[in-house]
Short mmCIF file of C-alpha atoms in Angstrom, two decimals:
data_model
loop_
_atom_site.label_atom_id
_atom_site.label_comp_id
_atom_site.label_asym_id
_atom_site.label_seq_id
_atom_site.Cartn_x
_atom_site.Cartn_y
_atom_site.Cartn_z
CA MET A 1467 -13.32 -43.17 1.48
CA ARG A 1468 -9.82 -42.02 1.00
CA ASP A 1469 -9.65 -44.09 -1.86
CA ASP A 1470 -12.40 -42.79 -3.34
CA SER A 1471 -11.09 -41.29 -6.63
CA ARG A 1472 -14.28 -39.27 -6.55
CA LEU A 1473 -13.41 -37.26 -3.27
CA PRO A 1474 -11.08 -34.28 -3.23
CA THR A 1475 -9.11 -36.66 -0.15
CA SER A 1476 -8.13 -39.57 -2.52
CA PRO A 1477 -4.91 -38.34 -3.82
CA GLY A 1478 -6.40 -39.94 -7.41
CA PHE A 1479 -8.73 -37.22 -7.41
CA TRP A 1480 -5.82 -34.62 -8.48
CA ARG A 1481 -4.94 -36.00 -11.94
CA SER A 1482 -2.46 -32.57 -13.11
CA PRO A 1483 0.91 -33.64 -13.90
CA LEU A 1484 2.06 -30.46 -12.80
CA ARG A 1485 1.81 -30.50 -9.19
CA GLY A 1486 5.03 -31.64 -7.41
CA PRO A 1487 8.11 -30.80 -5.11
CA TRP A 1488 9.77 -28.76 -7.79
CA PHE A 1489 6.92 -26.52 -8.99
CA THR A 1490 5.70 -25.48 -5.55
CA SER A 1491 9.36 -25.15 -4.21
CA VAL A 1492 9.93 -22.63 -6.96
CA LEU A 1493 6.97 -20.86 -6.62
CA GLY A 1494 7.06 -20.51 -2.55
CA LEU A 1495 10.61 -19.03 -2.81
CA VAL A 1496 9.66 -16.43 -5.23
CA LEU A 1497 6.50 -15.79 -2.60
CA LEU A 1498 9.08 -15.73 0.11
CA ILE A 1499 11.07 -12.98 -1.07
CA GLY A 1500 8.08 -10.92 -2.39
CA ILE A 1501 5.83 -11.45 0.63
CA THR A 1502 8.57 -10.05 2.96
CA VAL A 1503 9.02 -7.25 0.54
CA LEU A 1504 5.36 -6.57 0.73
CA PHE A 1505 4.93 -6.56 4.66
CA VAL A 1506 8.36 -4.58 5.23
CA THR A 1507 6.98 -1.77 2.45
CA GLY A 1508 3.26 -2.11 4.13
CA LEU A 1509 4.74 -1.60 7.27
CA VAL A 1510 6.55 1.39 6.45
CA SER A 1511 3.74 3.02 4.76
CA TYR A 1512 1.80 2.12 7.90
CA ALA A 1513 4.50 4.52 9.85
CA ALA A 1514 4.71 7.65 7.10
CA TYR A 1515 1.18 8.06 9.03
CA ASN A 1516 2.77 8.86 12.41
CA PRO A 1517 -0.35 7.17 13.74
CA ASP A 1518 1.43 7.52 17.56
CA LEU A 1519 1.39 11.51 16.85
CA SER A 1520 -2.41 12.64 16.55
CA PRO A 1521 -5.61 10.28 17.02
CA VAL A 1522 -6.75 11.82 13.65
CA ASN A 1523 -4.05 9.80 12.09
CA ASP A 1524 -3.97 6.79 13.85
CA LYS A 1525 -6.57 4.32 12.00
CA THR A 1526 -6.19 1.45 13.71
CA PRO A 1527 -5.99 2.71 17.22
CA ASP A 1528 -6.12 -0.55 19.11
CA LYS A 1529 -3.26 -1.85 17.81
CA GLY A 1530 -0.75 -2.43 21.15
CA ILE A 1531 2.07 -3.74 20.69
CA LEU A 1532 1.88 -4.36 17.20
CA GLY A 1533 2.83 -0.75 16.48
CA PHE A 1534 6.28 -1.59 18.61
CA TYR A 1535 8.44 -0.64 15.59
CA LEU A 1536 6.43 3.00 14.58
CA PHE A 1537 9.38 5.94 14.24
CA SER A 1538 9.02 9.43 13.60
CA TRP A 1539 8.81 9.99 9.48
CA PRO A 1540 11.56 11.69 7.98
CA THR A 1541 10.92 14.02 5.04
CA ASP A 1542 14.46 13.10 3.18
CA PRO A 1543 14.47 11.26 0.35
CA HIS A 1544 10.95 14.05 -0.25
CA TRP A 1545 10.60 10.41 -2.49
CA LEU A 1546 10.22 8.13 0.00
CA TYR A 1547 6.71 7.63 -0.14
CA ARG A 1548 6.40 7.46 -3.52
CA VAL A 1549 9.21 5.14 -4.07
CA ASP A 1550 7.45 2.96 -0.77
CA GLN A 1551 3.95 2.52 -1.75
CA GLY A 1552 4.73 2.86 -5.59
CA VAL A 1553 6.44 -0.66 -4.76
CA HIS A 1554 3.98 -1.90 -2.04
CA VAL A 1555 1.25 -1.75 -4.64
CA THR A 1556 3.04 -2.37 -8.36
CA LEU A 1557 4.58 -5.32 -6.54
CA GLY A 1558 1.44 -7.15 -4.59
CA ILE A 1559 -0.87 -6.58 -7.87
CA THR A 1560 2.26 -8.44 -10.12
CA LEU A 1561 2.73 -11.65 -7.71
CA ILE A 1562 -1.04 -12.18 -7.78
CA PRO A 1563 -0.66 -14.98 -10.73
CA VAL A 1564 2.49 -16.30 -8.52
CA LEU A 1565 -0.13 -16.43 -5.50
CA LEU A 1566 -2.75 -18.21 -7.06
CA ALA A 1567 -0.26 -20.65 -8.75
CA LYS A 1568 1.12 -21.82 -5.62
CA LEU A 1569 -2.48 -22.59 -3.93
CA TRP A 1570 -3.45 -23.88 -6.43
CA SER A 1571 -0.57 -26.64 -6.60
CA VAL A 1572 -1.06 -27.21 -3.02
CA VAL A 1573 -4.75 -27.76 -2.82
CA PRO A 1574 -4.03 -31.27 -2.49
CA LYS A 1575 -2.77 -30.76 0.73
CA LEU A 1576 -6.04 -29.09 2.11
CA PHE A 1577 -7.59 -32.28 1.71
CA THR A 1578 -5.32 -34.69 3.09
CA LEU A 1579 -6.69 -37.06 5.88
CA PRO A 1580 -5.29 -38.01 8.40
CA PRO A 1581 -5.82 -34.06 9.06
CA ALA A 1582 -2.64 -34.42 11.34
CA ARG A 1583 0.13 -36.66 11.34
CA SER A 1584 2.42 -35.45 14.25
CA LEU A 1585 2.31 -31.75 16.34
CA ALA A 1586 5.21 -30.49 13.32
CA HIS A 1587 2.61 -31.96 11.06
CA ALA A 1588 -0.38 -30.17 12.68
CA LEU A 1589 1.44 -27.32 13.08
CA GLU A 1590 1.91 -27.00 9.34
CA ARG A 1591 -1.87 -27.78 8.35
CA ILE A 1592 -3.22 -24.69 10.64
CA SER A 1593 -0.06 -22.06 8.98
CA LEU A 1594 -1.41 -23.86 6.23
CA LEU A 1595 -5.24 -22.37 6.77
CA LEU A 1596 -4.25 -19.33 8.22
CA LEU A 1597 -1.83 -18.78 5.50
CA VAL A 1598 -4.73 -19.24 2.37
CA GLY A 1599 -7.36 -17.72 4.12
CA GLY A 1600 -4.87 -14.43 4.80
CA ALA A 1601 -3.60 -14.21 1.37
CA LEU A 1602 -6.77 -13.95 0.00
CA PHE A 1603 -7.72 -11.76 2.44
CA GLU A 1604 -4.79 -9.35 2.23
CA PHE A 1605 -4.36 -9.29 -1.51
CA THR A 1606 -8.31 -8.83 -1.78
CA THR A 1607 -8.86 -6.17 -0.16
CA GLY A 1608 -5.34 -4.33 -1.27
CA VAL A 1609 -6.81 -4.97 -5.32
CA LEU A 1610 -10.23 -3.68 -3.93
CA ASN A 1611 -8.46 -0.30 -2.47
CA VAL A 1612 -6.68 0.38 -5.29
CA GLN A 1613 -9.50 0.06 -7.37
CA LEU A 1614 -11.32 2.23 -4.68
CA ASP A 1615 -14.29 -0.29 -4.30
CA TYR A 1616 -14.87 -0.38 -0.33
CA VAL A 1617 -17.31 -3.41 -1.09
CA PHE A 1618 -15.63 -4.94 2.13
CA PRO A 1619 -17.45 -4.22 5.94
CA GLY A 1620 -15.55 -1.47 7.98
CA SER A 1621 -12.64 0.86 6.92
CA PHE A 1622 -9.69 -0.82 4.60
CA TYR A 1623 -6.90 0.84 7.30
CA PRO A 1624 -7.43 -2.07 10.14
CA LEU A 1625 -8.81 -4.95 7.98
CA HIS A 1626 -5.48 -4.64 5.80
CA PHE A 1627 -3.31 -4.02 8.84
CA TYR A 1628 -4.35 -6.58 11.19
CA GLY A 1629 -4.97 -8.73 8.34
CA ALA A 1630 -1.60 -8.36 7.84
CA TRP A 1631 0.14 -9.21 10.33
CA VAL A 1632 -2.26 -12.32 10.89
CA PHE A 1633 -0.81 -13.10 7.83
CA PHE A 1634 2.69 -12.78 8.29
CA ALA A 1635 2.66 -14.82 11.16
CA ALA A 1636 1.31 -17.90 9.25
CA PHE A 1637 3.79 -16.79 6.72
CA VAL A 1638 6.57 -17.50 8.91
CA ALA A 1639 5.78 -20.12 10.42
CA HIS A 1640 5.06 -22.14 7.24
CA ALA A 1641 8.17 -20.67 6.00
CA VAL A 1642 10.18 -22.15 9.08
CA LEU A 1643 8.76 -25.28 8.08
CA LYS A 1644 8.53 -25.50 4.61
CA VAL A 1645 12.42 -23.06 3.08
CA PRO A 1646 14.22 -26.19 3.86
CA ALA A 1647 12.52 -29.21 2.18
CA ALA A 1648 11.87 -26.19 -0.92
CA VAL A 1649 15.84 -25.79 -1.60
CA ARG A 1650 16.46 -29.83 -1.03
CA ASN A 1651 13.52 -29.76 -3.52
CA LEU A 1652 15.71 -27.26 -6.01
CA ARG A 1653 18.88 -28.99 -5.65
CA ARG A 1654 17.26 -32.28 -5.95
CA LEU A 1655 15.32 -32.19 -8.82
CA ARG A 1656 14.76 -31.15 -12.43
CA ALA A 1657 11.84 -30.05 -14.10
CA GLU A 1658 10.99 -33.11 -15.91
CA GLU A 1659 12.14 -35.61 -13.61
CA PRO A 1660 10.14 -37.97 -11.64
CA VAL A 1661 9.70 -37.67 -7.91
CA SER A 1662 11.06 -40.10 -6.09
CA SER A 1663 9.73 -42.77 -3.92
CA GLN A 1664 12.11 -41.71 -1.13
CA GLU A 1665 10.52 -38.35 -1.12
CA PRO A 1666 8.64 -37.41 1.87
CA ALA A 1667 5.27 -38.03 2.62
CA PRO A 1668 4.20 -34.49 2.89
CA GLU A 1669 5.74 -33.61 -0.54
CA GLN A 1670 4.43 -36.90 -2.40
CA GLU A 1671 0.92 -35.51 -1.47
CA LEU A 1672 1.23 -32.80 -4.43
CA VAL A 1673 2.13 -35.64 -6.65
CA SER A 1674 -0.69 -37.25 -8.47
CA PRO A 1675 -0.71 -40.79 -7.77
CA ARG A 1676 -2.48 -41.30 -11.65
CA PRO A 1677 -1.58 -37.83 -13.30
CA ASP A 1678 -3.27 -37.19 -16.86
CA PRO A 1679 -1.09 -36.83 -19.91
CA ALA A 1680 0.82 -33.44 -19.52
CA THR A 1681 0.27 -30.79 -22.24
CA VAL A 1682 2.76 -28.71 -20.79
CA SER A 1683 5.79 -28.85 -19.05
CA ARG A 1684 6.25 -27.17 -15.25
CA ARG A 1685 8.91 -25.26 -16.33
CA GLY A 1686 6.80 -24.05 -19.47
CA ALA A 1687 3.64 -23.37 -16.79
CA LEU A 1688 6.28 -21.35 -14.61
CA TRP A 1689 6.48 -19.14 -17.76
CA PHE A 1690 3.03 -18.64 -18.24
CA VAL A 1691 2.79 -17.57 -14.95
CA GLY A 1692 5.78 -15.23 -14.99
CA GLY A 1693 3.73 -14.08 -17.96
CA GLY A 1694 0.93 -13.29 -16.20
CA SER A 1695 3.00 -11.57 -13.55
CA LEU A 1696 4.86 -9.26 -16.14
CA LEU A 1697 1.29 -8.26 -17.89
CA LEU A 1698 0.43 -7.18 -14.05
CA PHE A 1699 3.20 -5.39 -13.94
CA ALA A 1700 2.54 -3.34 -17.34
CA THR A 1701 -0.74 -2.51 -16.64
CA THR A 1702 0.03 -1.51 -13.36
CA ALA A 1703 3.14 0.20 -12.95
CA GLY A 1704 2.81 3.17 -15.34
CA GLN A 1705 0.59 4.91 -12.28
CA SER A 1706 3.92 6.37 -10.67
CA PHE A 1707 4.81 7.81 -13.91
CA ASP A 1708 3.54 10.99 -15.64
CA GLY A 1709 3.09 10.94 -19.29
CA PRO A 1710 2.62 8.24 -21.66
CA LEU A 1711 3.95 5.55 -19.64
CA ARG A 1712 0.65 6.61 -17.68
CA ARG A 1713 -1.57 5.33 -20.03
CA THR A 1714 -0.45 2.20 -19.89
CA ALA A 1715 -1.47 1.86 -16.09
CA LEU A 1716 -5.06 0.01 -17.22
CA LEU A 1717 -5.04 -1.69 -13.50
CA ALA A 1718 -4.68 1.44 -11.58
CA PRO A 1719 -8.25 4.22 -11.21
CA HIS A 1720 -5.64 7.07 -11.43
CA GLY A 1721 -3.20 5.41 -14.47
CA GLY A 1722 -5.90 5.95 -17.37
CA PRO A 1723 -7.55 8.60 -17.22
CA ASP A 1724 -6.42 12.14 -18.72
CA PRO A 1725 -6.17 14.64 -16.07
CA GLY A 1726 -5.37 17.37 -18.30
CA SER A 1727 -3.26 20.05 -19.38
CA GLY A 1728 -1.41 22.70 -18.37
CA PRO A 1729 -0.06 23.51 -14.83
CA ASN A 1730 -2.28 21.79 -13.21
CA GLY A 1731 -3.09 18.84 -15.43
CA PHE A 1732 -1.60 16.08 -13.44
CA GLN A 1733 -3.35 13.76 -11.17
CA ILE A 1734 -5.29 14.16 -8.13
CA ASN A 1735 -7.19 11.86 -5.56
CA LYS A 1736 -10.53 13.75 -4.66
CA THR A 1737 -11.90 16.33 -6.66
CA ALA A 1738 -13.35 19.28 -4.62
CA ALA A 1739 -17.25 18.09 -5.74
CA TYR A 1740 -16.18 14.78 -4.33
CA ALA A 1741 -15.41 16.54 -1.66
CA GLY A 1742 -18.39 18.78 -1.53
CA ILE A 1743 -16.22 22.54 -1.08
CA THR A 1744 -18.30 24.68 -3.33
CA ALA A 1745 -17.04 28.54 -4.75
CA PRO A 1746 -18.46 30.77 -2.48
CA GLU A 1747 -16.67 29.34 0.28
CA THR A 1748 -13.29 29.52 -1.12
CA ASP A 1749 -13.88 32.58 -3.04
CA GLU A 1750 -11.06 34.97 -2.17
CA ASP A 1751 -12.81 37.66 -0.37
CA ALA A 1752 -14.43 34.99 1.75
CA TRP A 1753 -12.00 32.54 2.74
CA ARG A 1754 -9.69 32.77 5.44
CA LEU A 1755 -6.64 30.99 6.88
CA VAL A 1756 -7.16 30.96 11.00
CA VAL A 1757 -3.73 30.57 12.35
CA THR A 1758 -3.24 29.48 15.85
CA GLY A 1759 -0.73 29.21 18.14
CA ARG A 1760 1.37 30.67 20.89
CA THR A 1761 0.37 33.88 21.19
CA GLY A 1762 -3.00 34.07 19.73
CA THR A 1763 -5.12 33.88 16.68
CA LEU A 1764 -4.70 35.54 13.39
CA ARG A 1765 -6.82 35.39 10.16
CA LEU A 1766 -5.01 35.99 7.19
CA SER A 1767 -6.69 35.94 3.39
CA ARG A 1768 -4.98 34.63 0.17
CA ALA A 1769 -3.70 38.46 -0.63
CA GLN A 1770 -2.09 38.40 3.00
CA LEU A 1771 -0.53 35.24 2.48
CA ARG A 1772 1.04 36.54 -1.34
CA GLU A 1773 2.35 39.56 1.01
CA LEU A 1774 4.44 37.14 3.11
CA PRO A 1775 7.60 36.04 1.81
CA LEU A 1776 7.13 33.16 -0.48
CA HIS A 1777 9.43 30.00 -1.18
CA SER A 1778 8.81 26.90 -3.95
CA ALA A 1779 9.66 23.00 -3.62
CA ALA A 1780 9.49 21.02 -6.56
CA LEU A 1781 7.75 17.39 -4.96
CA PRO A 1782 5.70 14.77 -6.18
CA ILE A 1783 2.30 13.62 -4.82
CA ALA A 1784 2.22 10.29 -4.00
CA CYS A 1785 -0.98 8.12 -2.33
CA VAL A 1786 -1.73 5.04 -0.62
CA GLU A 1787 -3.27 3.33 -3.62
CA GLY A 1788 0.13 3.22 -5.28
CA TRP A 1789 -0.36 6.41 -7.67
CA SER A 1790 2.06 9.04 -7.64
CA THR A 1791 2.81 12.52 -9.63
CA SER A 1792 6.95 13.03 -10.52
CA ASP A 1793 7.65 16.28 -9.18
CA GLN A 1794 5.27 19.21 -8.98
CA TRP A 1795 6.86 23.15 -8.17
CA TRP A 1796 5.27 24.52 -5.50
CA ARG A 1797 5.10 27.65 -4.42
CA GLY A 1798 3.83 29.29 -1.07
CA VAL A 1799 4.56 30.09 2.52
CA ARG A 1800 6.90 27.70 4.25
CA LEU A 1801 5.07 26.00 7.10
CA ARG A 1802 7.93 27.36 9.60
CA ASP A 1803 7.08 30.65 8.77
CA LEU A 1804 3.43 30.53 9.84
CA ALA A 1805 4.31 28.86 12.97
CA ALA A 1806 6.49 31.98 13.33
CA LEU A 1807 3.80 34.39 13.29
CA VAL A 1808 1.98 32.75 16.35
CA GLY A 1809 4.88 32.96 18.51
CA HIS A 1810 6.20 29.13 17.65
CA ASP A 1811 10.10 30.47 16.88
CA ASP A 1812 10.91 26.62 17.19
CA PRO A 1813 8.69 24.61 14.95
CA PRO A 1814 6.28 22.54 17.01
CA ASP A 1815 3.79 20.14 15.83
CA VAL A 1816 0.90 21.09 13.84
CA PHE A 1817 -2.75 20.11 13.48
CA VAL A 1818 -4.32 21.18 9.87
CA GLU A 1819 -8.31 21.47 9.12
CA SER A 1820 -9.61 21.49 5.47
CA LEU A 1821 -12.85 22.86 4.83
CA GLN A 1822 -13.63 19.58 3.55
CA ARG A 1823 -16.96 18.17 5.72
CA HIS A 1824 -16.42 14.50 5.81
CA GLY A 1825 -14.00 12.19 5.61
CA ALA A 1826 -11.21 10.42 7.04
CA PHE A 1827 -8.54 12.46 6.06
CA ARG A 1828 -10.23 16.17 6.63
CA HIS A 1829 -7.67 16.31 9.94
CA ALA A 1830 -4.78 15.74 9.61
CA ALA A 1831 -1.24 15.94 12.21
CA LEU A 1832 2.41 17.01 11.42
CA ARG A 1833 5.03 16.32 13.34
CA ALA A 1834 7.73 19.33 14.19
CA ASN A 1835 10.28 17.83 11.61
CA GLN A 1836 7.97 18.01 9.10
CA VAL A 1837 6.69 21.65 9.72
CA ALA A 1838 10.43 22.90 10.12
CA ASP A 1839 11.24 21.36 6.63
CA PRO A 1840 12.17 24.34 4.30
CA ARG A 1841 10.22 22.58 1.62
CA SER A 1842 7.12 21.78 3.74
CA LEU A 1843 4.77 25.07 2.28
CA LEU A 1844 1.00 25.95 2.48
CA ALA A 1845 1.56 26.34 -1.46
CA LEU A 1846 -0.75 29.27 -3.52
CA TYR A 1847 0.31 28.07 -6.80
CA VAL A 1848 1.71 24.64 -8.58
CA ASN A 1849 4.00 25.38 -11.69
CA GLY A 1850 3.44 28.64 -11.80
CA GLU A 1851 0.07 28.87 -11.88
CA SER A 1852 -3.07 29.59 -9.04
CA LEU A 1853 -4.34 26.04 -7.79
CA THR A 1854 -7.05 24.82 -9.02
CA PRO A 1855 -10.07 23.97 -6.99
CA ASP A 1856 -9.53 20.33 -7.30
CA HIS A 1857 -6.11 20.97 -6.33
CA GLY A 1858 -6.84 22.74 -3.21
CA TYR A 1859 -7.66 26.18 -3.96
CA PRO A 1860 -7.22 28.53 -2.18
CA ALA A 1861 -4.25 26.66 -0.16
CA ARG A 1862 -3.37 23.40 0.66
CA VAL A 1863 0.27 21.77 2.29
CA ILE A 1864 2.66 19.69 0.79
CA VAL A 1865 5.29 18.09 2.84
CA PRO A 1866 8.07 16.48 1.33
CA ALA A 1867 7.78 12.54 1.54
CA ALA A 1868 4.65 12.50 3.27
CA PRO A 1869 1.24 10.22 2.12
CA GLY A 1870 -1.20 12.27 0.03
CA VAL A 1871 -3.92 12.19 2.20
CA LEU A 1872 -1.37 14.43 4.77
CA ASN A 1873 -1.01 17.06 1.96
CA THR A 1874 -4.33 18.46 3.13
CA LYS A 1875 -6.58 20.47 0.28
CA TRP A 1876 -8.61 23.39 0.86
CA VAL A 1877 -7.53 24.10 4.53
CA ALA A 1878 -9.11 26.37 6.98
CA ARG A 1879 -7.37 26.57 9.97
CA MET A 1880 -3.80 25.46 11.62
CA THR A 1881 -3.27 24.94 15.39
CA PHE A 1882 0.38 24.85 16.19
CA GLY A 1883 1.27 22.89 18.85
CA GLU A 1884 -1.74 20.65 19.19
CA THR A 1885 -2.39 17.60 17.22
CA ARG A 1886 -5.94 16.80 19.17
#
């Protein structure tokens, strides 16, 4: 049955003349670099949430030893999260054509018989199955998250986090087994050279014994894949910039829509209406900020906050979906000054609560170093005008280098010295 060319287990079933060690090796080495960068930037992005600080920040409470690397997230440079997550999302989307081409190039290996010729071959096959499944899962959930389409069961954070570790473990195992052969293939082969009969059997599985006539060279196919990646890059990267470039981000939900003009004319994640924030509860006469600390509790109106020393900071907003804004000019009360009002001369951690009643990030905890940074504000103004409801009126948190969801909008309560 293996020789029946009508079955995928037969080498004769796969007729493309493009498949071969050289083509697969080039794609594999591109992915080796790209996926390593994706994994590292993903881990860094997860650390930015300070998940070991508070349960409300931890979306994967059963991570165990997988959180071994976590560290206290810094506030410098202030664009750190913007660059990290922008690279993570943009590179991930850009690599999709390379990933699909790589999977296409090795499809015959999924059907080879016998399933295992040796222990090394068995390990390779297992790593390949985990690699293919993990890659499809990680890229699919990542793209859906960028598009804000949560059609998968469960929360994105644990699915993507645990999936990343499974995928990368298989990726490392596969790379250890295949990189030496890939390097040899690139040194020894040229795009149009036929595969030598001396090729090791596993590499021969990629070459059709009866290929169809070639309509494009392998180099041409690589240019086609590269062109697809370049197109995706061009229609995604603009989400990290303001102005005309943002209009080119057709694949990013925060890239195309016009946020309007004026001081508050920059991108947002959730509108006040989406979050269920109503005008009566944010009215200046009704709203009060509750600040709790060592010496008790204060209830401050917006007018009272305006009477406190106000400071300014130029900071961006950057979100996990990869989009970000340029630096906006925020003005408000320093978080460390609010801490001092309730008895904390040495700024502690703080637990921030929003008027928003539903959603994973209606509460957030910030570390002491974030509270202490002089650029960390309870902002009342942006770019010279009061915040609009969609940007967090009557007050919002803004912290350098923090993910957007930790820059809580519609702040109702701040408890210093507690992270719950």
